[in-house]
């Protein structure tokens, strides 16, 4: 369900979820850019992506899709793998999901701190859930997602095939179809990871 369906029913919930999504997606993309910059690739900096300004990271079509379909994306951070090497590329790809997992753990810790505040718990619960979804979802090893770039760095020959597939105009539709068909197993993994986060922090 897209966020637009929630707008008329519960505007406050819509605003909270929208802000949490923007914040989480921004941190995710910033993490990619920051790690690439630290590892010697100035490409993200030249494109103004080493920033927490959400306007630099949000994609118009991805944001519209998020509002309508409940699934969207931010603008990919441009990098030059030649400046990073195999393992640099690996860490840049992994930085986004890692940042969301860290945000989930921090949010769970804050839920312990604000245990007596119902409103804070509700908001933090939304942030926690969104970041677990982003972390797990982006680790799926299929083209257009960080998982495929992580896999490509670990297995360079496979990485070239994944990159060629990603360049095809129909790749987005195939990935969307896969995600829709695999939504059950993906949902189970997301629930398991969220349970692990909450148990780790003791929520």
PDB file of C-alpha atoms in Angstrom:
ATOM      1  CA  UNK A   1       0.000   0.000   0.000  1.00  0.00           C
ATOM      2  CA  UNK A   2       1.340   3.436  -0.924  1.00  0.00           C
ATOM      3  CA  UNK A   3       1.601   6.344   1.450  1.00  0.00           C
ATOM      4  CA  UNK A   4      -1.011   8.303  -0.476  1.00  0.00           C
ATOM      5  CA  UNK A   5      -3.653   5.874   0.789  1.00  0.00           C
ATOM      6  CA  UNK A   6      -2.688   6.848   4.325  1.00  0.00           C
ATOM      7  CA  UNK A   7      -2.735  10.597   3.735  1.00  0.00           C
ATOM      8  CA  UNK A   8      -6.485  11.081   3.971  1.00  0.00           C
ATOM      9  CA  UNK A   9      -7.018   8.413   6.638  1.00  0.00           C
ATOM     10  CA  UNK A  10      -4.271   9.500   9.046  1.00  0.00           C
ATOM     11  CA  UNK A  11      -2.261  12.590   8.005  1.00  0.00           C
ATOM     12  CA  UNK A  12      -0.088  12.484  11.148  1.00  0.00           C
ATOM     13  CA  UNK A  13       0.949   8.885  10.508  1.00  0.00           C
ATOM     14  CA  UNK A  14       1.586   9.788   6.865  1.00  0.00           C
ATOM     15  CA  UNK A  15       3.907  12.627   7.888  1.00  0.00           C
ATOM     16  CA  UNK A  16       5.810  10.496  10.418  1.00  0.00           C
ATOM     17  CA  UNK A  17       6.345   7.631   7.970  1.00  0.00           C
ATOM     18  CA  UNK A  18       7.290   9.981   5.125  1.00  0.00           C
ATOM     19  CA  UNK A  19       9.880  11.805   7.258  1.00  0.00           C
ATOM     20  CA  UNK A  20      11.265   8.510   8.575  1.00  0.00           C
ATOM     21  CA  UNK A  21      11.627   7.202   5.031  1.00  0.00           C
ATOM     22  CA  UNK A  22      13.332  10.359   3.793  1.00  0.00           C
ATOM     23  CA  UNK A  23      15.724  10.336   6.751  1.00  0.00           C
ATOM     24  CA  UNK A  24      16.558   6.640   6.398  1.00  0.00           C
ATOM     25  CA  UNK A  25      17.043   6.765   2.621  1.00  0.00           C
ATOM     26  CA  UNK A  26      19.222   9.855   2.984  1.00  0.00           C
ATOM     27  CA  UNK A  27      21.471   8.195   5.558  1.00  0.00           C
ATOM     28  CA  UNK A  28      21.694   5.101   3.338  1.00  0.00           C
ATOM     29  CA  UNK A  29      22.864   7.041   0.282  1.00  0.00           C
ATOM     30  CA  UNK A  30      25.128   9.315   2.333  1.00  0.00           C
ATOM     31  CA  UNK A  31      26.836   6.213   3.729  1.00  0.00           C
ATOM     32  CA  UNK A  32      27.639   5.012   0.203  1.00  0.00           C
ATOM     33  CA  UNK A  33      29.008   8.425  -0.748  1.00  0.00           C
ATOM     34  CA  UNK A  34      30.979   8.976   2.458  1.00  0.00           C
ATOM     35  CA  UNK A  35      32.706   5.582   2.347  1.00  0.00           C
ATOM     36  CA  UNK A  36      33.586   6.011  -1.349  1.00  0.00           C
ATOM     37  CA  UNK A  37      35.004   9.457  -0.609  1.00  0.00           C
ATOM     38  CA  UNK A  38      37.032   8.154   2.341  1.00  0.00           C
ATOM     39  CA  UNK A  39      38.408   5.315   0.234  1.00  0.00           C
ATOM     40  CA  UNK A  40      39.726   7.684  -2.418  1.00  0.00           C
ATOM     41  CA  UNK A  41      36.951   8.042  -4.992  1.00  0.00           C
ATOM     42  CA  UNK A  42      36.024  11.698  -5.397  1.00  0.00           C
ATOM     43  CA  UNK A  43      33.132  10.959  -7.787  1.00  0.00           C
ATOM     44  CA  UNK A  44      30.359  11.254  -5.142  1.00  0.00           C
ATOM     45  CA  UNK A  45      31.835  14.537  -3.888  1.00  0.00           C
ATOM     46  CA  UNK A  46      31.887  15.982  -7.416  1.00  0.00           C
ATOM     47  CA  UNK A  47      28.194  15.182  -7.698  1.00  0.00           C
ATOM     48  CA  UNK A  48      27.443  16.755  -4.323  1.00  0.00           C
ATOM     49  CA  UNK A  49      26.432  13.468  -2.722  1.00  0.00           C
ATOM     50  CA  UNK A  50      28.624  13.557   0.397  1.00  0.00           C
ATOM     51  CA  UNK A  51      25.868  15.338   2.282  1.00  0.00           C
ATOM     52  CA  UNK A  52      22.864  14.654   4.484  1.00  0.00           C
ATOM     53  CA  UNK A  53      20.731  17.011   2.401  1.00  0.00           C
ATOM     54  CA  UNK A  54      17.833  14.751   1.261  1.00  0.00           C
ATOM     55  CA  UNK A  55      17.279  16.825  -1.881  1.00  0.00           C
ATOM     56  CA  UNK A  56      20.617  15.550  -3.189  1.00  0.00           C
ATOM     57  CA  UNK A  57      19.603  11.918  -2.761  1.00  0.00           C
ATOM     58  CA  UNK A  58      15.881  11.581  -3.496  1.00  0.00           C
ATOM     59  CA  UNK A  59      14.838  10.432  -6.954  1.00  0.00           C
ATOM     60  CA  UNK A  60      11.610  12.040  -8.298  1.00  0.00           C
ATOM     61  CA  UNK A  61      10.309   8.837  -9.896  1.00  0.00           C
ATOM     62  CA  UNK A  62      11.435   6.677  -6.970  1.00  0.00           C
ATOM     63  CA  UNK A  63       9.687   8.990  -4.522  1.00  0.00           C
ATOM     64  CA  UNK A  64       6.489   9.021  -6.607  1.00  0.00           C
ATOM     65  CA  UNK A  65       6.568   5.225  -6.800  1.00  0.00           C
ATOM     66  CA  UNK A  66       6.960   5.083  -3.034  1.00  0.00           C
ATOM     67  CA  UNK A  67       3.879   7.247  -2.529  1.00  0.00           C
ATOM     68  CA  UNK A  68       1.769   5.279  -4.996  1.00  0.00           C
ATOM     69  CA  UNK A  69       2.967   1.694  -4.641  1.00  0.00           C
ATOM     70  CA  UNK A  70       4.648   1.621  -1.246  1.00  0.00           C
ATOM     71  CA  UNK A  71       7.987   0.739  -2.867  1.00  0.00           C
ATOM     72  CA  UNK A  72      10.520   3.230  -4.146  1.00  0.00           C
ATOM     73  CA  UNK A  73      14.172   4.143  -4.291  1.00  0.00           C
ATOM     74  CA  UNK A  74      16.648   6.991  -3.978  1.00  0.00           C
ATOM     75  CA  UNK A  75      19.168   8.143  -6.570  1.00  0.00           C
ATOM     76  CA  UNK A  76      22.127   5.720  -6.782  1.00  0.00           C
ATOM     77  CA  UNK A  77      25.423   7.264  -5.712  1.00  0.00           C
ATOM     78  CA  UNK A  78      27.803   7.482  -8.698  1.00  0.00           C
ATOM     79  CA  UNK A  79      31.199   5.883  -8.071  1.00  0.00           C
ATOM     80  CA  UNK A  80      34.231   4.929 -10.126  1.00  0.00           C
ATOM     81  CA  UNK A  81      35.201   1.320  -9.291  1.00  0.00           C
ATOM     82  CA  UNK A  82      38.624   1.951 -10.869  1.00  0.00           C
ATOM     83  CA  UNK A  83      39.363   4.338  -7.989  1.00  0.00           C
ATOM     84  CA  UNK A  84      38.173   1.867  -5.369  1.00  0.00           C
ATOM     85  CA  UNK A  85      39.328  -1.562  -6.392  1.00  0.00           C
ATOM     86  CA  UNK A  86      37.517  -4.776  -5.599  1.00  0.00           C
ATOM     87  CA  UNK A  87      37.315  -4.445  -1.822  1.00  0.00           C
ATOM     88  CA  UNK A  88      36.705  -0.718  -1.892  1.00  0.00           C
ATOM     89  CA  UNK A  89      33.707  -1.373  -4.131  1.00  0.00           C
ATOM     90  CA  UNK A  90      32.565  -4.062  -1.694  1.00  0.00           C
ATOM     91  CA  UNK A  91      32.637  -1.715   1.300  1.00  0.00           C
ATOM     92  CA  UNK A  92      30.927   1.103  -0.586  1.00  0.00           C
ATOM     93  CA  UNK A  93      28.088  -1.252  -1.557  1.00  0.00           C
ATOM     94  CA  UNK A  94      27.833  -2.654   1.967  1.00  0.00           C
ATOM     95  CA  UNK A  95      27.868   0.801   3.610  1.00  0.00           C
ATOM     96  CA  UNK A  96      24.203   1.535   2.828  1.00  0.00           C
ATOM     97  CA  UNK A  97      22.673  -1.584   4.430  1.00  0.00           C
ATOM     98  CA  UNK A  98      25.140  -1.375   7.319  1.00  0.00           C
ATOM     99  CA  UNK A  99      24.075   2.220   8.000  1.00  0.00           C
ATOM    100  CA  UNK A 100      20.415   1.162   8.141  1.00  0.00           C
ATOM    101  CA  UNK A 101      21.201  -1.726  10.463  1.00  0.00           C
ATOM    102  CA  UNK A 102      23.105   0.635  12.766  1.00  0.00           C
ATOM    103  CA  UNK A 103      20.174   3.076  12.701  1.00  0.00           C
ATOM    104  CA  UNK A 104      17.852   0.210  13.616  1.00  0.00           C
ATOM    105  CA  UNK A 105      20.039  -0.724  16.587  1.00  0.00           C
ATOM    106  CA  UNK A 106      20.287   2.905  17.734  1.00  0.00           C
ATOM    107  CA  UNK A 107      16.523   3.312  17.387  1.00  0.00           C
ATOM    108  CA  UNK A 108      15.902   0.156  19.413  1.00  0.00           C
ATOM    109  CA  UNK A 109      18.205   1.520  22.114  1.00  0.00           C
ATOM    110  CA  UNK A 110      16.225   4.779  22.151  1.00  0.00           C
ATOM    111  CA  UNK A 111      13.043   2.751  22.559  1.00  0.00           C
ATOM    112  CA  UNK A 112      14.467   1.467  25.837  1.00  0.00           C
ATOM    113  CA  UNK A 113      15.302   5.009  26.924  1.00  0.00           C
ATOM    114  CA  UNK A 114      11.776   6.279  26.151  1.00  0.00           C
ATOM    115  CA  UNK A 115       9.975   3.133  27.318  1.00  0.00           C
ATOM    116  CA  UNK A 116       7.320   5.123  29.196  1.00  0.00           C
ATOM    117  CA  UNK A 117       6.478   7.492  26.343  1.00  0.00           C
ATOM    118  CA  UNK A 118       3.847   5.984  24.066  1.00  0.00           C
ATOM    119  CA  UNK A 119       4.195   8.578  21.293  1.00  0.00           C
ATOM    120  CA  UNK A 120       7.994   8.279  21.207  1.00  0.00           C
ATOM    121  CA  UNK A 121       7.764   4.486  21.126  1.00  0.00           C
ATOM    122  CA  UNK A 122       5.325   4.625  18.201  1.00  0.00           C
ATOM    123  CA  UNK A 123       7.555   6.964  16.182  1.00  0.00           C
ATOM    124  CA  UNK A 124      10.736   5.066  17.001  1.00  0.00           C
ATOM    125  CA  UNK A 125       9.003   1.794  16.127  1.00  0.00           C
ATOM    126  CA  UNK A 126       8.290   3.147  12.651  1.00  0.00           C
ATOM    127  CA  UNK A 127      11.904   4.262  12.200  1.00  0.00           C
ATOM    128  CA  UNK A 128      13.138   0.879  13.425  1.00  0.00           C
ATOM    129  CA  UNK A 129      10.910  -1.037  11.025  1.00  0.00           C
ATOM    130  CA  UNK A 130      11.825   1.110   8.024  1.00  0.00           C
ATOM    131  CA  UNK A 131      15.552   0.697   8.606  1.00  0.00           C
ATOM    132  CA  UNK A 132      15.304  -3.060   9.037  1.00  0.00           C
ATOM    133  CA  UNK A 133      13.368  -3.246   5.758  1.00  0.00           C
ATOM    134  CA  UNK A 134      15.968  -1.116   3.962  1.00  0.00           C
ATOM    135  CA  UNK A 135      18.875  -3.130   5.366  1.00  0.00           C
ATOM    136  CA  UNK A 136      17.414  -6.530   4.469  1.00  0.00           C
ATOM    137  CA  UNK A 137      15.895  -5.468   1.165  1.00  0.00           C
ATOM    138  CA  UNK A 138      19.111  -3.930  -0.135  1.00  0.00           C
ATOM    139  CA  UNK A 139      21.131  -7.033   0.730  1.00  0.00           C
ATOM    140  CA  UNK A 140      19.126  -9.156  -1.714  1.00  0.00           C
ATOM    141  CA  UNK A 141      21.751 -10.203  -4.320  1.00  0.00           C
ATOM    142  CA  UNK A 142      19.826  -9.184  -7.427  1.00  0.00           C
ATOM    143  CA  UNK A 143      20.660  -6.384  -9.909  1.00  0.00           C
ATOM    144  CA  UNK A 144      19.834  -2.782  -8.981  1.00  0.00           C
ATOM    145  CA  UNK A 145      20.230  -3.579  -5.265  1.00  0.00           C
ATOM    146  CA  UNK A 146      23.336  -3.272  -3.098  1.00  0.00           C
ATOM    147  CA  UNK A 147      23.405  -7.035  -2.637  1.00  0.00           C
ATOM    148  CA  UNK A 148      24.262  -7.564  -6.303  1.00  0.00           C
ATOM    149  CA  UNK A 149      27.196  -5.159  -6.038  1.00  0.00           C
ATOM    150  CA  UNK A 150      28.406  -6.890  -2.889  1.00  0.00           C
ATOM    151  CA  UNK A 151      28.156 -10.248  -4.652  1.00  0.00           C
ATOM    152  CA  UNK A 152      29.852  -8.798  -7.728  1.00  0.00           C
ATOM    153  CA  UNK A 153      32.796  -7.607  -5.645  1.00  0.00           C
ATOM    154  CA  UNK A 154      33.119 -11.024  -4.019  1.00  0.00           C
ATOM    155  CA  UNK A 155      32.817 -12.873  -7.360  1.00  0.00           C
ATOM    156  CA  UNK A 156      34.126 -10.501 -10.094  1.00  0.00           C
ATOM    157  CA  UNK A 157      33.132 -12.755 -13.017  1.00  0.00           C
ATOM    158  CA  UNK A 158      29.563 -12.854 -11.758  1.00  0.00           C
ATOM    159  CA  UNK A 159      29.706  -9.111 -11.113  1.00  0.00           C
ATOM    160  CA  UNK A 160      30.273  -8.413 -14.779  1.00  0.00           C
ATOM    161  CA  UNK A 161      27.212 -10.473 -15.728  1.00  0.00           C
ATOM    162  CA  UNK A 162      25.098  -8.706 -13.111  1.00  0.00           C
ATOM    163  CA  UNK A 163      26.261  -5.300 -14.374  1.00  0.00           C
ATOM    164  CA  UNK A 164      25.350  -6.245 -17.954  1.00  0.00           C
ATOM    165  CA  UNK A 165      21.902  -7.374 -16.845  1.00  0.00           C
ATOM    166  CA  UNK A 166      21.420  -4.179 -14.846  1.00  0.00           C
ATOM    167  CA  UNK A 167      22.123  -2.115 -17.959  1.00  0.00           C
ATOM    168  CA  UNK A 168      19.219  -3.714 -19.833  1.00  0.00           C
ATOM    169  CA  UNK A 169      16.068  -1.559 -20.119  1.00  0.00           C
ATOM    170  CA  UNK A 170      13.831  -4.377 -18.838  1.00  0.00           C
ATOM    171  CA  UNK A 171      15.911  -5.156 -15.736  1.00  0.00           C
ATOM    172  CA  UNK A 172      13.807  -2.946 -13.454  1.00  0.00           C
ATOM    173  CA  UNK A 173      10.588  -4.757 -14.363  1.00  0.00           C
ATOM    174  CA  UNK A 174      12.168  -8.171 -13.777  1.00  0.00           C
ATOM    175  CA  UNK A 175      13.503  -7.096 -10.386  1.00  0.00           C
ATOM    176  CA  UNK A 176      10.090  -5.704  -9.410  1.00  0.00           C
ATOM    177  CA  UNK A 177       8.422  -8.970 -10.441  1.00  0.00           C
ATOM    178  CA  UNK A 178      10.935 -10.994  -8.412  1.00  0.00           C
ATOM    179  CA  UNK A 179      10.371  -8.856  -5.322  1.00  0.00           C
ATOM    180  CA  UNK A 180       6.611  -9.218  -5.655  1.00  0.00           C
ATOM    181  CA  UNK A 181       6.779 -13.003  -6.047  1.00  0.00           C
ATOM    182  CA  UNK A 182       9.272 -13.391  -3.188  1.00  0.00           C
ATOM    183  CA  UNK A 183       7.532 -10.983  -0.813  1.00  0.00           C
ATOM    184  CA  UNK A 184       6.580 -13.786   1.581  1.00  0.00           C
ATOM    185  CA  UNK A 185      10.111 -15.119   2.239  1.00  0.00           C
ATOM    186  CA  UNK A 186      11.511 -11.580   2.240  1.00  0.00           C
ATOM    187  CA  UNK A 187       8.922 -10.572   4.840  1.00  0.00           C
ATOM    188  CA  UNK A 188       9.917 -13.525   7.027  1.00  0.00           C
ATOM    189  CA  UNK A 189      13.579 -12.528   6.874  1.00  0.00           C
ATOM    190  CA  UNK A 190      12.703  -8.921   7.738  1.00  0.00           C
ATOM    191  CA  UNK A 191      10.686 -10.087  10.754  1.00  0.00           C
ATOM    192  CA  UNK A 192      13.559 -12.306  11.917  1.00  0.00           C
ATOM    193  CA  UNK A 193      16.099  -9.486  11.638  1.00  0.00           C
ATOM    194  CA  UNK A 194      13.826  -7.073  13.508  1.00  0.00           C
ATOM    195  CA  UNK A 195      13.374  -9.641  16.272  1.00  0.00           C
ATOM    196  CA  UNK A 196      17.169 -10.029  16.449  1.00  0.00           C
ATOM    197  CA  UNK A 197      17.650  -6.247  16.711  1.00  0.00           C
ATOM    198  CA  UNK A 198      15.074  -5.980  19.487  1.00  0.00           C
ATOM    199  CA  UNK A 199      16.518  -8.944  21.402  1.00  0.00           C
ATOM    200  CA  UNK A 200      20.068  -7.605  21.026  1.00  0.00           C
ATOM    201  CA  UNK A 201      19.128  -4.279  22.579  1.00  0.00           C
ATOM    202  CA  UNK A 202      16.607  -5.771  24.978  1.00  0.00           C
ATOM    203  CA  UNK A 203      13.482  -3.930  23.837  1.00  0.00           C
TER     204      UNK A 203
END
